[in-house]
Short mmCIF file of C-alpha atoms and ligand atoms in Angstrom, two decimals:
data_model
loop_
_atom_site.label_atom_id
_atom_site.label_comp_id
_atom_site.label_asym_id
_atom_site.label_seq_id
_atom_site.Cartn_x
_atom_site.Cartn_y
_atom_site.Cartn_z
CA UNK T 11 0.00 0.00 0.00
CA UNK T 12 1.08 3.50 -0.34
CA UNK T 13 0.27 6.64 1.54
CA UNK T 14 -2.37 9.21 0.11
CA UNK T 15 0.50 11.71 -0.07
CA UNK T 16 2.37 9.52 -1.88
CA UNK T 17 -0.38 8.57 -4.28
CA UNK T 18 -0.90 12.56 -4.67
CA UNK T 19 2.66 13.15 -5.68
CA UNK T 20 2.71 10.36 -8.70
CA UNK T 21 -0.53 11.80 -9.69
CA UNK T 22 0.83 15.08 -10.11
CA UNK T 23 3.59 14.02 -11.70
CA UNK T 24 1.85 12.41 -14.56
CA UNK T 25 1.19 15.98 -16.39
CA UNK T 26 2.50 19.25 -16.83
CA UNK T 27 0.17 22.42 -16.83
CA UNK T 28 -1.55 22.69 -20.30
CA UNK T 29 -1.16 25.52 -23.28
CA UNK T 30 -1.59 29.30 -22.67
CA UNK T 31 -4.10 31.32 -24.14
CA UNK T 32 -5.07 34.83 -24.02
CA UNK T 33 -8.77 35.68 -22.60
CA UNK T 34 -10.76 38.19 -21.93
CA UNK T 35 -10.57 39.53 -18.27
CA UNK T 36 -14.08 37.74 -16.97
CA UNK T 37 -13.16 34.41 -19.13
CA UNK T 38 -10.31 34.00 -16.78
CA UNK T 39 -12.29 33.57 -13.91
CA UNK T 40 -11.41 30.88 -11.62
CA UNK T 41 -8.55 30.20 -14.05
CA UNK T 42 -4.87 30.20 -12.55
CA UNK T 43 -2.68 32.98 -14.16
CA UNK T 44 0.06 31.28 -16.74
CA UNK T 45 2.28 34.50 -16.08
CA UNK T 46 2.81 37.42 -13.96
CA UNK T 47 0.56 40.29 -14.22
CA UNK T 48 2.07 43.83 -13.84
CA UNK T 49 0.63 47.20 -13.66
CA UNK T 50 0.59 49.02 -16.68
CA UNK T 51 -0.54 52.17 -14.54
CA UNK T 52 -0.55 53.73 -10.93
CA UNK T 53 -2.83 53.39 -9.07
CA UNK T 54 -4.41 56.50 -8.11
CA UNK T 55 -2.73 58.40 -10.80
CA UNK T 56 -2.78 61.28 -8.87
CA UNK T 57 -3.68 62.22 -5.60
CA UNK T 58 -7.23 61.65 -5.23
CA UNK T 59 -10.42 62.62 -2.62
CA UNK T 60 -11.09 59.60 -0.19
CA UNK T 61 -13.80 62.14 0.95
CA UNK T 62 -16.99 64.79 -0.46
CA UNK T 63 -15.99 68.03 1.06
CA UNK T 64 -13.60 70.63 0.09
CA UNK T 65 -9.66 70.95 -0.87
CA UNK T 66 -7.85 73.77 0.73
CA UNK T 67 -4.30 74.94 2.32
CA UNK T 68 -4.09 73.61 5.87
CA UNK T 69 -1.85 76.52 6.48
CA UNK T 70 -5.58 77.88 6.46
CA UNK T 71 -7.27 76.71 9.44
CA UNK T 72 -9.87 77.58 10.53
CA UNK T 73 -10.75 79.53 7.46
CA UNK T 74 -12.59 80.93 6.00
CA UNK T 75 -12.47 80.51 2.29
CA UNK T 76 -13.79 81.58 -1.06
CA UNK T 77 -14.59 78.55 -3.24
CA UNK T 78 -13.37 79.11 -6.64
CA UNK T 79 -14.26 75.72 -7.87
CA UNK T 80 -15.23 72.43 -8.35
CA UNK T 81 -13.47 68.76 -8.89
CA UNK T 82 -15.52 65.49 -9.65
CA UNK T 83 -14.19 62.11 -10.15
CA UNK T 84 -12.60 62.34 -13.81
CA UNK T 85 -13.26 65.87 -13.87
CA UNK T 86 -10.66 67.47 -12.45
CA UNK T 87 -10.93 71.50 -11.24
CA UNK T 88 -8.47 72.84 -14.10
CA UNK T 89 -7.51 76.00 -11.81
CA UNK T 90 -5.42 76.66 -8.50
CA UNK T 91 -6.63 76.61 -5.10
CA UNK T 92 -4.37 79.83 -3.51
CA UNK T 93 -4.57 81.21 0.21
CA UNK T 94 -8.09 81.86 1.69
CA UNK T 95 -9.52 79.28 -1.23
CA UNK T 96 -10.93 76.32 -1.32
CA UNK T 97 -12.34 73.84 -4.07
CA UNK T 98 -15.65 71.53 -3.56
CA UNK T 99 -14.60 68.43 -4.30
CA UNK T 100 -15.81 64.86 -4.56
CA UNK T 101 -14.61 61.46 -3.52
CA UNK T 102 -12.31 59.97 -6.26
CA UNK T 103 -11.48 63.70 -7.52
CA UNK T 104 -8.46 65.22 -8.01
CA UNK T 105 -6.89 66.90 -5.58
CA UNK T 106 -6.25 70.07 -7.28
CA UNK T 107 -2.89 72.30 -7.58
CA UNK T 108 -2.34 74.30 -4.37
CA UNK T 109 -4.42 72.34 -1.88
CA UNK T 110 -2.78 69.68 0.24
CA UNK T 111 -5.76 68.51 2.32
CA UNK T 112 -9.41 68.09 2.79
CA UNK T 113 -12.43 68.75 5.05
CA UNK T 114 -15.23 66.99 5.30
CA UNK T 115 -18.37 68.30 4.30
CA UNK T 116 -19.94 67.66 7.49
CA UNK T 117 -17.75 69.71 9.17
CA UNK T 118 -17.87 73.56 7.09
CA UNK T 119 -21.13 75.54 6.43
CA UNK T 120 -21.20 77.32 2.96
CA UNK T 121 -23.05 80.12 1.80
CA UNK T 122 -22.79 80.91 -1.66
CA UNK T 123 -18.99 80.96 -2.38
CA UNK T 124 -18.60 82.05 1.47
CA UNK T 125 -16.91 79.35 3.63
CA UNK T 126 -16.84 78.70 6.98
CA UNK T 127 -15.32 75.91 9.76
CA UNK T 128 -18.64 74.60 11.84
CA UNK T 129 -16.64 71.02 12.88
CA UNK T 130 -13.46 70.11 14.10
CA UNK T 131 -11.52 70.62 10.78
CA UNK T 132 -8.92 68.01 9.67
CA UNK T 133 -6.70 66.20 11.99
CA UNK T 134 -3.61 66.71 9.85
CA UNK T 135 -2.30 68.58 6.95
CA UNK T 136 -2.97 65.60 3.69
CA UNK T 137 -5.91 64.52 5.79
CA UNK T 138 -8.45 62.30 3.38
CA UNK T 139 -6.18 62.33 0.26
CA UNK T 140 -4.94 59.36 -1.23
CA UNK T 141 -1.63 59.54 -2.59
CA UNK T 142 -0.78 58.67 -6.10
CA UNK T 143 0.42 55.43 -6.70
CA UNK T 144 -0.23 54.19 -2.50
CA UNK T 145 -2.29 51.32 -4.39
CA UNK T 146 0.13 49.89 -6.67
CA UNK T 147 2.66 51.44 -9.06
CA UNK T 148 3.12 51.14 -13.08
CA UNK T 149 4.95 48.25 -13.54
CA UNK T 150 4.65 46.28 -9.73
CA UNK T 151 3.61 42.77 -10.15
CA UNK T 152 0.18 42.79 -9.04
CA UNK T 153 -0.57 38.80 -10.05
CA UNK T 154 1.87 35.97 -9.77
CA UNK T 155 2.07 32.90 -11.62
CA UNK T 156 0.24 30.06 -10.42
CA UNK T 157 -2.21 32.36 -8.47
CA UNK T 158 -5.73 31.67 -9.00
CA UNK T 159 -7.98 34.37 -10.40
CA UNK T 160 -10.64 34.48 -7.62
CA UNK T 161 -12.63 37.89 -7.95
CA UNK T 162 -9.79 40.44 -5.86
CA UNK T 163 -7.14 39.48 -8.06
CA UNK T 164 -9.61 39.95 -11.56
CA UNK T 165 -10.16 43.43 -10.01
CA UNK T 166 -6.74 44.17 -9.42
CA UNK T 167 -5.73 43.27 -12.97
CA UNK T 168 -8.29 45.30 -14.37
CA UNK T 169 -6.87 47.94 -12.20
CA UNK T 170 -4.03 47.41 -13.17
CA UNK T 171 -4.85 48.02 -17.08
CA UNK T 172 -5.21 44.60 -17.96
CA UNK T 173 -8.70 43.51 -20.68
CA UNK T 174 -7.16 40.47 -20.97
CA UNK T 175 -4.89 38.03 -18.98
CA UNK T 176 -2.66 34.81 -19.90
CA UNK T 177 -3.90 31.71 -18.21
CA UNK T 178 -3.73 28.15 -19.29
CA UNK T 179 -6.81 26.89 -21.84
CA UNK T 180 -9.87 24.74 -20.12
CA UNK T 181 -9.20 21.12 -19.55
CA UNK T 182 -11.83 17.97 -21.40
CA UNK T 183 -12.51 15.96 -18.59
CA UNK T 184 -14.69 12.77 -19.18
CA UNK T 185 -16.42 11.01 -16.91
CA UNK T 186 -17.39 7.06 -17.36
CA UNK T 187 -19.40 5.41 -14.78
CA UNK T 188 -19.80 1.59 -15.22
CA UNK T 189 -21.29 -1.21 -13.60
CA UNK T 190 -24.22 -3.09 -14.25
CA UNK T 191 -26.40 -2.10 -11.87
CA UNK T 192 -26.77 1.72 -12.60
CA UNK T 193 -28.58 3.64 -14.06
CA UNK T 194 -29.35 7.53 -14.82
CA UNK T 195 -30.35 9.10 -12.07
CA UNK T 196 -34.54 9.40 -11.95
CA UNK T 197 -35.33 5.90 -13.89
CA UNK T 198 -36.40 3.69 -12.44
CA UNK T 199 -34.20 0.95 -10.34
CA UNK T 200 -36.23 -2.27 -9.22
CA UNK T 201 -35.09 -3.60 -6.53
CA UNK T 202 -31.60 -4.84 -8.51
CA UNK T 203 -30.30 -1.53 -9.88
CA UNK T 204 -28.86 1.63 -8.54
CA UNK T 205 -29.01 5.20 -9.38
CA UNK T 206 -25.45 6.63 -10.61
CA UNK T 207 -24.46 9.03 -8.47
CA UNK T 208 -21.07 9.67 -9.08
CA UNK T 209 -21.39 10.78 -12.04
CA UNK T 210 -23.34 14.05 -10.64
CA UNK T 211 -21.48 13.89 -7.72
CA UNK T 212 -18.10 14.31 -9.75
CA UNK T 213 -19.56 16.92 -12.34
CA UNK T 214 -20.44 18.86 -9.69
CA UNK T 215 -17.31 18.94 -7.82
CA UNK T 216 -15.45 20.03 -11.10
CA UNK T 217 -18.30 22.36 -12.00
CA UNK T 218 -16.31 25.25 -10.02
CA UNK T 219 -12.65 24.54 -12.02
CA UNK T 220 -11.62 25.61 -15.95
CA UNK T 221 -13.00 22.32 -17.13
CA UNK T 222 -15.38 21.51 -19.90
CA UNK T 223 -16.83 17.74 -19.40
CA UNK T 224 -17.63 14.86 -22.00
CA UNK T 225 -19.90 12.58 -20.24
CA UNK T 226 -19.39 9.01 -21.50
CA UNK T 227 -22.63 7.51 -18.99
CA UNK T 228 -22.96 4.49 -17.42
CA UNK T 229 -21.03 1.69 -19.18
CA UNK T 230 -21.92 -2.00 -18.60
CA UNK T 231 -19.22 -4.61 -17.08
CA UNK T 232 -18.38 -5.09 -20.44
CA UNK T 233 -15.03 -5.61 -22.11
CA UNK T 234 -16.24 -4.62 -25.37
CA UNK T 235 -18.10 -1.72 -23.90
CA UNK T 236 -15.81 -0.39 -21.92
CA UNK T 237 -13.09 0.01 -24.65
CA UNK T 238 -15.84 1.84 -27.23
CA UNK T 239 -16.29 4.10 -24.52
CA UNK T 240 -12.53 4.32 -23.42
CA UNK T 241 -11.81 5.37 -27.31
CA UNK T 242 -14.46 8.44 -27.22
CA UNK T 243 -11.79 9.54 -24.65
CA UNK T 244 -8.95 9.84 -26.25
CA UNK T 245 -9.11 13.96 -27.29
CA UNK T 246 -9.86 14.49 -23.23
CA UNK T 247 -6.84 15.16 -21.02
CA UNK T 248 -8.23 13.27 -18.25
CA UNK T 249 -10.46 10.12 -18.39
CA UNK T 250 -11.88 9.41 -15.11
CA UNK T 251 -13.48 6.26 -13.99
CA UNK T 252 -15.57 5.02 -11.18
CA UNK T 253 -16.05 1.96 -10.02
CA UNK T 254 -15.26 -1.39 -11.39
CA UNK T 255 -11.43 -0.68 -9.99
CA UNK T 256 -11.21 -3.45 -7.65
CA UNK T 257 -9.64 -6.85 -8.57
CA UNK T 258 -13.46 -9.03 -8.51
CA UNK T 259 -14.63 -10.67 -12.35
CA UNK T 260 -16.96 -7.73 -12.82
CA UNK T 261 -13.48 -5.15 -12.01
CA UNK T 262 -12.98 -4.63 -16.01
CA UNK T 263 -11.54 -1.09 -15.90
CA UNK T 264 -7.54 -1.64 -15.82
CA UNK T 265 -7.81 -4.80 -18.12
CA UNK T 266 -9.63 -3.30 -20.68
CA UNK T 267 -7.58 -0.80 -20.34
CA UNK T 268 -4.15 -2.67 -20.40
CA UNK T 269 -5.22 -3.90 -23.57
CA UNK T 270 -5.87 -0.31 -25.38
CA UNK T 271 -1.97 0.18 -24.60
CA UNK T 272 -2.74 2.04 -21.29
CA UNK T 273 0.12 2.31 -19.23
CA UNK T 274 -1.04 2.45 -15.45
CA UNK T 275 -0.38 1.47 -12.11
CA UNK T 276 -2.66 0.20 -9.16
CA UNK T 277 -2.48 0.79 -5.53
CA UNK T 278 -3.88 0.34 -2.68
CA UNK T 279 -4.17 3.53 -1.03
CA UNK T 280 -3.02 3.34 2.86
CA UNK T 281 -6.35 5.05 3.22
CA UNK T 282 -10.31 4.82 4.35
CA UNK T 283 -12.67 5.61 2.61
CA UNK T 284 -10.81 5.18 -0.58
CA UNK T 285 -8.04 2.53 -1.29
CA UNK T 286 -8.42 1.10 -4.97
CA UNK T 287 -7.52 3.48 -7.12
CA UNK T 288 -5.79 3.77 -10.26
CA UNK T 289 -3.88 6.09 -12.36
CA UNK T 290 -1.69 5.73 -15.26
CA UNK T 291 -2.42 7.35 -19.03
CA UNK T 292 -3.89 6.05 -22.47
CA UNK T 293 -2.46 7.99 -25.62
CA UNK T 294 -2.22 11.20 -23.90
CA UNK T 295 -5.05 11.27 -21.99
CA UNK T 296 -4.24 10.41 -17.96
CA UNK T 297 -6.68 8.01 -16.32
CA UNK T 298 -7.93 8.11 -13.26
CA UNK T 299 -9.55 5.26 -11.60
CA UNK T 300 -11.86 6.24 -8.81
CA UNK T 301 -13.58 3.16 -6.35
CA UNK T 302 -17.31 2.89 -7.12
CA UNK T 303 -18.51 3.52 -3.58
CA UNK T 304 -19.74 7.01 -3.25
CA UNK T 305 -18.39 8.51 -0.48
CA UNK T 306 -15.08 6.63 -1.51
CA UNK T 307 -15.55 8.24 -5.04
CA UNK T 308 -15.87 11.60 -3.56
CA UNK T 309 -12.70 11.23 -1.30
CA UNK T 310 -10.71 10.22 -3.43
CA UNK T 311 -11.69 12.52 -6.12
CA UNK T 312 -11.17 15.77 -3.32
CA UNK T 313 -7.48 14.46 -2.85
CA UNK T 314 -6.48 12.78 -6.26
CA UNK T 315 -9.01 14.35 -8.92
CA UNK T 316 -9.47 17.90 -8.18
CA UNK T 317 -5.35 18.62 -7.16
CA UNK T 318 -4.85 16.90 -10.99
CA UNK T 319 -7.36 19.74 -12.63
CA UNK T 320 -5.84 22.27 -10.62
CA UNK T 321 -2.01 21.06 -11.19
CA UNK T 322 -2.84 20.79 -15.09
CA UNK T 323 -4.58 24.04 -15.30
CA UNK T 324 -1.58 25.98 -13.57
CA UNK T 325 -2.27 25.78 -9.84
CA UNK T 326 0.62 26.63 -7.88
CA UNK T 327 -0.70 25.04 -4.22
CA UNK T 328 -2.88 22.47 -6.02
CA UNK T 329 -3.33 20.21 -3.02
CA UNK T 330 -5.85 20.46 -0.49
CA UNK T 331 -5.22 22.74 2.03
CA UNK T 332 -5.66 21.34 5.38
CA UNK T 333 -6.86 23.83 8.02
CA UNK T 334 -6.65 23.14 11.70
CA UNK T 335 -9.37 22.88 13.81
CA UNK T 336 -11.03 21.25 17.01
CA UNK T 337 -12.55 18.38 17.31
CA UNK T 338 -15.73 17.97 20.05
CA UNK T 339 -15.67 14.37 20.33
CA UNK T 340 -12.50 11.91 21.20
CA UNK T 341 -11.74 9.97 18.31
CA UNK T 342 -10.33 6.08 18.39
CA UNK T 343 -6.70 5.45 17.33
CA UNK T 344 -6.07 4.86 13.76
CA UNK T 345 -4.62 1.95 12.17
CA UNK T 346 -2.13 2.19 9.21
CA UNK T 347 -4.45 4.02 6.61
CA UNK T 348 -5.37 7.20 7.02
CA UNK T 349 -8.32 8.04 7.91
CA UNK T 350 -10.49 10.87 6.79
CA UNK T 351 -13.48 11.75 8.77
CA UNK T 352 -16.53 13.15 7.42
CA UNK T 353 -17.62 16.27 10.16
CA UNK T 354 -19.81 19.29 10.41
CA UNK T 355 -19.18 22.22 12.35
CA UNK T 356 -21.02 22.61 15.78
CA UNK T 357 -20.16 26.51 16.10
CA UNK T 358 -16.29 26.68 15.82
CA UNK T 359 -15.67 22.91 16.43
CA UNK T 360 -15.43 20.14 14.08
CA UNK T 361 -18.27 17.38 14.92
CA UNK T 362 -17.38 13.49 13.52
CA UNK T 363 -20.53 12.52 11.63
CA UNK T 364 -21.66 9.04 13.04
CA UNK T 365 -20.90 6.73 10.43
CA UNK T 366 -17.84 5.69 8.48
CA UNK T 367 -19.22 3.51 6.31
CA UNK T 368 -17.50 4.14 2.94
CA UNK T 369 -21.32 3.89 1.23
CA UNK T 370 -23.17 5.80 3.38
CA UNK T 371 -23.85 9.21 1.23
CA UNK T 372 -26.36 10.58 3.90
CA UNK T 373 -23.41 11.48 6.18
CA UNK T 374 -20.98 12.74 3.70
CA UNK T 375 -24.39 15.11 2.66
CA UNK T 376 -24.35 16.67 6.24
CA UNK T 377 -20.07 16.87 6.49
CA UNK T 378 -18.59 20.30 5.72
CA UNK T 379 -14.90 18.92 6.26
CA UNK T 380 -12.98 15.69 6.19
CA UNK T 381 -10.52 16.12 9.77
CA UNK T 382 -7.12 14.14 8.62
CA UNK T 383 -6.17 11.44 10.97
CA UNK T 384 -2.84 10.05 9.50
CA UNK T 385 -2.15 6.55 10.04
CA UNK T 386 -0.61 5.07 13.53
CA UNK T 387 -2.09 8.18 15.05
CA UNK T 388 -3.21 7.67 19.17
CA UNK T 389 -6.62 7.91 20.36
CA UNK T 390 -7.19 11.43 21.54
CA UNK T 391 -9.52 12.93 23.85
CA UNK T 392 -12.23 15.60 23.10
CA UNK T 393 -11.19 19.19 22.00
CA UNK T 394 -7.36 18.24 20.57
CA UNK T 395 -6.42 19.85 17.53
CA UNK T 396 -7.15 18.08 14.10
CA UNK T 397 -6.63 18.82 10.55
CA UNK T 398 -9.23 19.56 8.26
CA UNK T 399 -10.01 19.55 4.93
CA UNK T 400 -12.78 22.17 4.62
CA UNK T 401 -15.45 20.90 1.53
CA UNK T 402 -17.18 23.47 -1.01
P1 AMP R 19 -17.27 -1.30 -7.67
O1 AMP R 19 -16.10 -0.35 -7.49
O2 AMP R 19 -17.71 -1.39 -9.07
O3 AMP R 19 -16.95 -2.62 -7.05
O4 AMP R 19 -18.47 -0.69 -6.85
C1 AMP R 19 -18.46 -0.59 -5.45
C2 AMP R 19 -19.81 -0.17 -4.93
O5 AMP R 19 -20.12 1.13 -5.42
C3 AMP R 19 -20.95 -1.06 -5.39
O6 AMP R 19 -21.87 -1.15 -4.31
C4 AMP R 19 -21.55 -0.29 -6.54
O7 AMP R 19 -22.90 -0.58 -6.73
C5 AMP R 19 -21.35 1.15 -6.11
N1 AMP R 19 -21.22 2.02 -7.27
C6 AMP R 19 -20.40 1.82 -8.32
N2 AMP R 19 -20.52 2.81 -9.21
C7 AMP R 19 -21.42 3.68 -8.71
C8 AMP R 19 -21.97 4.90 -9.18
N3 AMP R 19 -21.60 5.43 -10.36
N4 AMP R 19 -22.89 5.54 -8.41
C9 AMP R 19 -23.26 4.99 -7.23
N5 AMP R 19 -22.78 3.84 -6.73
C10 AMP R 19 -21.88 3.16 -7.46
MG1 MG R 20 -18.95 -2.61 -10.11
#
C-alpha cells in the first residue's frame, strides 16, 4: 500500500500544466494565471479625494475661504486653489494644484462661495487624500504565476490596465461510470439496480474549475463496452473512472484498459474511505480510476481528482489545504491508513458525523470537512487539535 501523499505526488507528476491562451478579463475567472501580471498604470494616478468636502491649504485653518471651484471624479478642477480658497470636491477627484488637504463636508457651512469651519476641521495637513500610486505602481507585479484568479485578483488586474490576462486553456474531462447495476439518475431501479451518483457527484465537484466535461454515462461490465467508450476519450486530457477498480470478475476497468496500450499502475491507497484506485495514461489522456462507492468516489476525487485539474490548469498550491481545527468528540486510534473523517461544524468545532461507512452518502451530505487522521495516530480525547479539509 502506499500513503495518500504519496499517491498525490505520482498523480501530479503524470502531467504538466496545459497551453496558454489569451482571454478576456471575466473568461479567466477561476482560471490560474500562466504568467505574472504587472501594472501598466498607478494606481491613483494622482492624488485623489477619499472624501466629499472641500480641498484647501491647511496653512488655512480655521478659514474661511472663497470657493473658486469644483473637482468630480474624472473631472478634475483645471484652476489653483491659492490662500483663503478652497475647491468643492468629490470622492475619487483630483486633488487640485495648491491644496494639500481636505475637510469633510460635514464639518464647514457654505453660503454661496462664502466658507466657513462649523466642525473640528482636519486632523492633519494631507488629511483624506490618497496619494498617487499608494495602491500599486506602473509596472509592480500585481498577479503571480500560479495564483488563481478568484474575484480580488480579476479586479486588481483590471486595475491594473489589464482587458485580458494569460492563463492556461480549459481542460476535457470525461467522466465514465460503469457497472451493471446503474442507471441515470430518476429511472427507475427495481429492486436490482442503482441510481449513478457519481457521475453528478463528480460533475459537480469540477463544476467550479476551468474544465469543460464529456460525459461518457454508465457503461456495462463489459469488455467490449468499456473500450468503445474508453476510445471516445482519447481527445480528453483526463479520463476518469468510477467503479469497477477493484480486482473481482466484474473489475474490467484496468484490463480493458491494459489492452488499449494504457500504461497504469494500481495501488492500494493506505487510506479509508478510498483505497483502490488507479492512475496511469492512455495515448495522452491520464486516467484516473476512482472506487465505485460514493463517499469513496468523492474522497478520493477531493485528494487525487481535483489537485490533478488544478495542477494541469496551472495551480501553484494544487493540493488540499488542510486547516486546523477542534474536534468535540474523542476519536479512536487509527490503524495504518489514514483516515479521513466526514464532520460538520457545531459553532467553531469540528463534529465526527456518526458513520464511516464508505457507502453511506447521507453522512458525507451533512459533512462540511474531512478532519485528517494520519495513520498510527493515538486515540485522543475531546477538543485536541485536528486537521481539516474544509469541503465546497
Ligand atoms: P465497484 O467499485 O464497481 O466494485 O463498486 C463498489 C460499490 O459502489 C458497489 O456497491 C456499486 O454498486 C457502487 N457504485 C459503483 N458505481 C457507482 C456509481 N456510479 N454511483 C453509485 N454507486 C456506485
Ligand atoms: Mg462494479
Amino acid at each position: 500500500m502506499i500513503t495518500p501523499d504519496e499517491a498525490q505526488a505520482r498523480i501530479l507528476a503524470l502531467g504538466v500544466p496545459v497551453a496558454v491562451e489569451t482571454v478576456p478579463l471575466l473568461e479567466a475567472t477561476a482560471r490560474w494565471a500562466a504568467h505574472d501580471v504587472t501594472a501598466r498604470r498607478t494606481q491613483p494616478a494622482r492624488d485623489l479625494s477619499a472624501m466629499d468636502g472641500y480641498a484647501i491649504r491647511y496653512g488655512d485653518l480655521p478659514g474661511p475661504w472663497r470657493v473658486v471651484g469644483e473637482s468630480a471624479a474624472g473631472m478634475p478642477f483645471g484652476g489653483h486653489v491659492g490662500t483663503g480658497e478652497a475647491a468643492r470636491i468629490f470622492t475619487g477627484a483630483a486633488v487640485p494644484d495648491g491644496a494639500d488637504t481636505i475637510i469633510i463636508q460635514e464639518e464647514v457651512a457654505r453660503e454661496v462661495d462664502a466658507l466657513t469651519l462649523t466642525g473640528e476641521g482636519p486632523p492633519h495637513q494631507g488629511a483624506h487624500i490618497r496619494r498617487a500610486g499608494s495602491d500599486f505602481a506602473s509596472d509592480n507585479r500585481l498577479v503571480t504565476v500560479g495564483d488563481h484568479l478568484n474575484p480580488a485578483r480579476l479586479a486588481l488586474a483590471a486595475m491594473g490596465g489589464h482587458g485580458h490576462l494569460d492563463v492556461h486553456r480549459r481542460l476535457r474531462v470525461a467522466i465514465l461510470s460503469t457497472g451493471d447495476e446503474l442507471v441515470l439518475p430518476g429511472a427507475d431501479t427495481g429492486n436490482d439496480r442503482l441510481p449513478n451518483s457519481n457521475a453528478p457527484m463528480l460533475a459537480a465537484m469540477l463544476g467550479p474549475l476551468p474544465v469543460e466535461l464529456v460525459d461518457l454515462g454508465i457503461v456495462p461490465d463489459d469488455r467490449a463496452a468499456l473500450a468503445t467508450a474508453f476510445a471516445r476519450a482519447h481527445d480528453c486530457d483526463i479520463l476518469v473512472t468510477s467503479g469497477g477498480a477493484s480486482v473481482g470478475d466484474h473489475d474490467l476497468v484496468r484490463p480493458v484498459l491494459i489492452d488499449l496500450g494504457a500504461s497504469l499502475d494500481f495501488w492500494k491507497v493506505a487510506m479509508r474511505p478510498g483505497k483502490p484506485l488507479m492512475a496511469g495514461t492512455l495515448g495522452t489522456t491520464i486516467v484516473l480510476g476512482l472506487p465505485g462507492n460514493p463517499v469513496s468516489a468523492f474522497v478520493t476525487a477531493t485528494l487525487f481528482l481535483l489537485p490533478l485539474v488544478r495542477h494541469l490548469s496551472g495551480a501553484r498550491d494544487p493540493l488540499p489545504r488542510r486547516i486546523p481545527a477542534s474536534c468535540n468528540a474523542p476519536l479512536p486510534a487509527v490503524g495504518p491508513r489514514t483516515d479521513f473523517v466526514r464532520a460538520r461544524w457545531v459553532g467553531s468545532a469540528l463534529a465526527p458525523l456518526p458513520s464511516t461507512d464508505s457507502g453511506v452518502l447521507s453522512s458525507l451530505a451533512q459533512a462540511d470537512a474531512l478532519i485528517v487522521r494520519p495513520a498510527g495516530s493515538e486515540a485522543t480525547p475531546t477538543g485536541q487539535p485536528v486537521e481539516a479539509i474544509l469541503l465546497g
